[in-house]
mmCIF file of C-alpha atoms and ligand atoms in Angstrom:
data_model
loop_
_atom_site.group_PDB
_atom_site.id
_atom_site.type_symbol
_atom_site.label_atom_id
_atom_site.label_comp_id
_atom_site.label_asym_id
_atom_site.label_seq_id
_atom_site.Cartn_x
_atom_site.Cartn_y
_atom_site.Cartn_z
ATOM 1 C CA UNK A 1 7.547 -23.246 0.667
ATOM 2 C CA UNK A 2 6.847 -20.691 -2.349
ATOM 3 C CA UNK A 3 6.515 -17.344 -1.999
ATOM 4 C CA UNK A 4 4.064 -16.648 -3.920
ATOM 5 C CA UNK A 5 0.672 -17.438 -2.720
ATOM 6 C CA UNK A 6 -2.593 -17.013 -3.582
ATOM 7 C CA UNK A 7 -6.340 -16.590 -2.012
ATOM 8 C CA UNK A 8 -9.599 -15.109 -2.932
ATOM 9 C CA UNK A 9 -13.274 -14.531 -1.481
ATOM 10 C CA UNK A 10 -15.613 -17.935 -1.939
ATOM 11 C CA UNK A 11 -17.039 -17.085 -5.037
ATOM 12 C CA UNK A 12 -13.737 -16.593 -7.155
ATOM 13 C CA UNK A 13 -13.672 -13.323 -7.992
ATOM 14 C CA UNK A 14 -11.863 -11.715 -6.201
ATOM 15 C CA UNK A 15 -8.947 -13.364 -6.337
ATOM 16 C CA UNK A 16 -4.956 -11.628 -4.307
ATOM 17 C CA UNK A 17 -1.593 -12.034 -4.460
ATOM 18 C CA UNK A 18 1.063 -11.844 -1.882
ATOM 19 C CA UNK A 19 4.763 -11.383 -2.767
ATOM 20 C CA UNK A 20 6.461 -11.807 0.692
ATOM 21 C CA UNK A 21 6.201 -13.939 4.077
ATOM 22 C CA UNK A 22 3.992 -11.779 6.555
ATOM 23 C CA UNK A 23 5.540 -9.181 8.542
ATOM 24 C CA UNK A 24 3.455 -10.897 11.707
ATOM 25 C CA UNK A 25 0.923 -13.344 12.215
ATOM 26 C CA UNK A 26 -2.235 -11.729 14.894
ATOM 27 C CA UNK A 27 -5.026 -14.148 15.970
ATOM 28 C CA UNK A 28 -6.915 -11.234 17.118
ATOM 29 C CA UNK A 29 -10.258 -12.299 20.098
ATOM 30 C CA UNK A 30 -11.536 -8.983 19.885
ATOM 31 C CA UNK A 31 -15.538 -8.827 19.372
ATOM 32 C CA UNK A 32 -15.388 -6.908 15.903
ATOM 33 C CA UNK A 33 -13.276 -10.003 14.884
ATOM 34 C CA UNK A 34 -15.862 -12.243 16.256
ATOM 35 C CA UNK A 35 -18.492 -10.894 14.437
ATOM 36 C CA UNK A 36 -17.646 -9.806 10.452
ATOM 37 C CA UNK A 37 -16.104 -13.998 11.653
ATOM 38 C CA UNK A 38 -19.311 -14.866 13.243
ATOM 39 C CA UNK A 39 -17.145 -17.055 14.378
ATOM 40 C CA UNK A 40 -14.326 -17.846 18.093
ATOM 41 C CA UNK A 41 -12.032 -15.426 16.138
ATOM 42 C CA UNK A 42 -9.859 -13.793 13.302
ATOM 43 C CA UNK A 43 -6.295 -15.895 12.032
ATOM 44 C CA UNK A 44 -4.370 -12.502 10.320
ATOM 45 C CA UNK A 45 -1.334 -12.903 8.556
ATOM 46 C CA UNK A 46 -0.057 -9.250 8.367
ATOM 47 C CA UNK A 47 1.593 -7.309 5.857
ATOM 48 C CA UNK A 48 3.160 -4.371 3.764
ATOM 49 C CA UNK A 49 0.642 -2.752 1.664
ATOM 50 C CA UNK A 50 2.737 -3.597 -1.291
ATOM 51 C CA UNK A 51 3.215 -7.271 -1.150
ATOM 52 C CA UNK A 52 -0.594 -8.146 -1.664
ATOM 53 C CA UNK A 53 -1.845 -7.701 -5.036
ATOM 54 C CA UNK A 54 -5.895 -7.842 -5.978
ATOM 55 C CA UNK A 55 -7.462 -9.050 -8.888
ATOM 56 C CA UNK A 56 -11.108 -9.657 -10.632
ATOM 57 C CA UNK A 57 -13.739 -7.431 -8.622
ATOM 58 C CA UNK A 58 -13.380 -4.216 -6.847
ATOM 59 C CA UNK A 59 -14.102 -5.128 -2.799
ATOM 60 C CA UNK A 60 -16.999 -3.549 -1.061
ATOM 61 C CA UNK A 61 -16.353 -1.876 1.644
ATOM 62 C CA UNK A 62 -17.162 -1.078 4.715
ATOM 63 C CA UNK A 63 -15.653 0.952 7.470
ATOM 64 C CA UNK A 64 -16.692 0.366 11.360
ATOM 65 C CA UNK A 65 -15.190 3.004 13.942
ATOM 66 C CA UNK A 66 -13.272 1.209 16.238
ATOM 67 C CA UNK A 67 -14.404 1.565 20.096
ATOM 68 C CA UNK A 68 -11.471 0.863 21.265
ATOM 69 C CA UNK A 69 -9.470 3.615 19.226
ATOM 70 C CA UNK A 70 -11.516 5.533 17.507
ATOM 71 C CA UNK A 71 -10.301 4.549 14.397
ATOM 72 C CA UNK A 72 -11.694 3.013 11.511
ATOM 73 C CA UNK A 73 -11.574 0.026 10.792
ATOM 74 C CA UNK A 74 -12.899 -1.083 7.515
ATOM 75 C CA UNK A 75 -13.898 -4.552 5.908
ATOM 76 C CA UNK A 76 -13.049 -5.099 2.392
ATOM 77 C CA UNK A 77 -15.317 -8.346 1.218
ATOM 78 C CA UNK A 78 -17.142 -9.335 -2.232
ATOM 79 C CA UNK A 79 -20.401 -7.708 -3.487
ATOM 80 C CA UNK A 80 -21.210 -11.247 -4.576
ATOM 81 C CA UNK A 81 -20.411 -13.962 -2.028
ATOM 82 C CA UNK A 82 -20.322 -11.314 1.061
ATOM 83 C CA UNK A 83 -17.037 -13.144 1.669
ATOM 84 C CA UNK A 84 -14.432 -10.457 3.721
ATOM 85 C CA UNK A 85 -10.836 -10.516 2.386
ATOM 86 C CA UNK A 86 -8.266 -8.153 4.285
ATOM 87 C CA UNK A 87 -8.757 -5.134 7.325
ATOM 88 C CA UNK A 88 -7.456 -1.874 6.197
ATOM 89 C CA UNK A 89 -6.600 -0.314 9.651
ATOM 90 C CA UNK A 90 -6.940 3.247 10.102
ATOM 91 C CA UNK A 91 -4.084 2.915 13.030
ATOM 92 C CA UNK A 92 -1.319 1.299 10.648
ATOM 93 C CA UNK A 93 -2.432 2.942 7.306
ATOM 94 C CA UNK A 94 1.052 0.769 5.277
ATOM 95 C CA UNK A 95 0.015 -2.719 6.224
ATOM 96 C CA UNK A 96 -2.906 -4.819 4.939
ATOM 97 C CA UNK A 97 -4.407 -7.920 7.828
ATOM 98 C CA UNK A 98 -5.554 -10.295 6.142
ATOM 99 C CA UNK A 99 -7.931 -13.179 6.545
ATOM 100 C CA UNK A 100 -5.848 -15.681 7.045
ATOM 101 C CA UNK A 101 -8.696 -18.708 5.869
ATOM 102 C CA UNK A 102 -8.804 -17.049 2.637
ATOM 103 C CA UNK A 103 -5.535 -18.010 1.178
ATOM 104 C CA UNK A 104 -5.391 -21.042 -0.673
ATOM 105 C CA UNK A 105 -2.887 -23.174 1.269
ATOM 106 C CA UNK A 106 -4.246 -21.397 4.791
ATOM 107 C CA UNK A 107 -1.743 -22.650 6.013
ATOM 108 C CA UNK A 108 1.117 -21.616 4.402
ATOM 109 C CA UNK A 109 2.790 -19.846 6.906
ATOM 110 C CA UNK A 110 4.300 -19.977 9.485
ATOM 111 C CA UNK A 111 2.577 -19.374 12.892
ATOM 112 C CA UNK A 112 4.274 -20.981 15.751
ATOM 113 C CA UNK A 113 6.156 -17.108 16.353
ATOM 114 C CA UNK A 114 1.538 -15.539 16.351
ATOM 115 C CA UNK A 115 0.739 -13.126 19.051
ATOM 116 C CA UNK A 116 -2.355 -13.789 20.932
ATOM 117 C CA UNK A 117 -4.556 -9.544 20.889
ATOM 118 C CA UNK A 118 -7.587 -9.080 22.882
ATOM 119 C CA UNK A 119 -7.494 -12.219 25.518
ATOM 120 C CA UNK A 120 -9.815 -10.531 27.290
ATOM 121 C CA UNK A 121 -12.871 -11.222 25.684
ATOM 122 C CA UNK A 122 -11.850 -15.285 23.960
ATOM 123 C CA UNK A 123 -15.019 -16.989 23.949
ATOM 124 C CA UNK A 124 -15.361 -20.078 26.129
ATOM 125 C CA UNK A 125 -13.598 -22.677 25.157
ATOM 126 C CA UNK A 126 -10.589 -21.393 23.359
ATOM 127 C CA UNK A 127 -7.360 -23.004 23.960
ATOM 128 C CA UNK A 128 -4.275 -19.413 24.745
ATOM 129 C CA UNK A 129 -1.534 -21.680 23.437
ATOM 130 C CA UNK A 130 1.531 -21.971 25.809
ATOM 131 C CA UNK A 131 5.110 -20.580 25.012
ATOM 132 C CA UNK A 132 3.759 -17.132 22.799
ATOM 133 C CA UNK A 133 2.269 -13.435 23.427
ATOM 134 C CA UNK A 134 -0.591 -12.534 24.766
ATOM 135 C CA UNK A 135 -2.089 -9.279 25.090
ATOM 136 C CA UNK A 136 -5.652 -8.655 26.760
ATOM 137 C CA UNK A 137 -6.361 -5.814 25.064
ATOM 138 C CA UNK A 138 -3.806 -4.447 20.991
ATOM 139 C CA UNK A 139 -0.360 -4.831 21.798
ATOM 140 C CA UNK A 140 0.562 -1.005 21.518
ATOM 141 C CA UNK A 141 -1.499 1.571 23.381
ATOM 142 C CA UNK A 142 -2.997 3.887 21.803
ATOM 143 C CA UNK A 143 -0.028 6.632 22.351
ATOM 144 C CA UNK A 144 2.151 4.169 20.533
ATOM 145 C CA UNK A 145 3.459 3.042 23.961
ATOM 146 C CA UNK A 146 4.409 -1.046 23.475
ATOM 147 C CA UNK A 147 2.395 -2.933 26.562
ATOM 148 C CA UNK A 148 4.073 -5.837 28.068
ATOM 149 C CA UNK A 149 2.402 -9.510 26.702
ATOM 150 C CA UNK A 150 1.909 -12.625 29.180
ATOM 151 C CA UNK A 151 4.026 -15.787 28.020
ATOM 152 C CA UNK A 152 2.351 -19.094 29.666
ATOM 153 C CA UNK A 153 3.825 -21.522 30.276
ATOM 154 C CA UNK A 154 1.549 -24.494 30.288
ATOM 155 C CA UNK A 155 -1.780 -24.064 27.591
ATOM 156 C CA UNK A 156 -4.572 -22.332 28.898
ATOM 157 C CA UNK A 157 -8.267 -23.204 28.583
ATOM 158 C CA UNK A 158 -10.605 -20.294 28.749
ATOM 159 C CA UNK A 159 -13.420 -20.784 30.661
ATOM 160 C CA UNK A 160 -15.742 -18.642 32.426
ATOM 161 C CA UNK A 161 -17.885 -19.147 35.793
ATOM 162 C CA UNK A 162 -21.274 -20.462 35.717
HETATM 163 ZN ZN1 LIG B 201 -17.216 -13.967 -3.717
HETATM 164 ZN ZN1 LIG B 202 -9.888 -8.176 16.436
#
């Protein structure tokens, strides 16, 4: 697998290049990610800031205050086609959460050892896999203490009563 990978927005005005594998891959089921993606969850490979370079047009930014941490989460999106490319997290200033679907090859990074967070708001019909770390909320509590994950023996289909 090539170390250098590329991605960009729908219209091509913004392109980026990553020069290292992600430090981890998070699948986020929080309502913020559901709303800005308009989908069920965000596949979010996390990179060190210095491992991502942007080219072309400057992204527009929208800062949102997280209702769980109170910190800013800033979406970087294309002014022309509205694709969101990455999230900057005030809580974790050294990293960028990339929007995994914007890579030219969205399957290049290894997501077998991903972790799923905010599973409490996972949508009906989503399958939570066995053998990976699942967290009901964030993997770290607000004071930075790691939370204990759940690891399922069998995959679980999210279902809601009614
Ligand atoms: Zn664009
Ligand atoms: Zn999220």
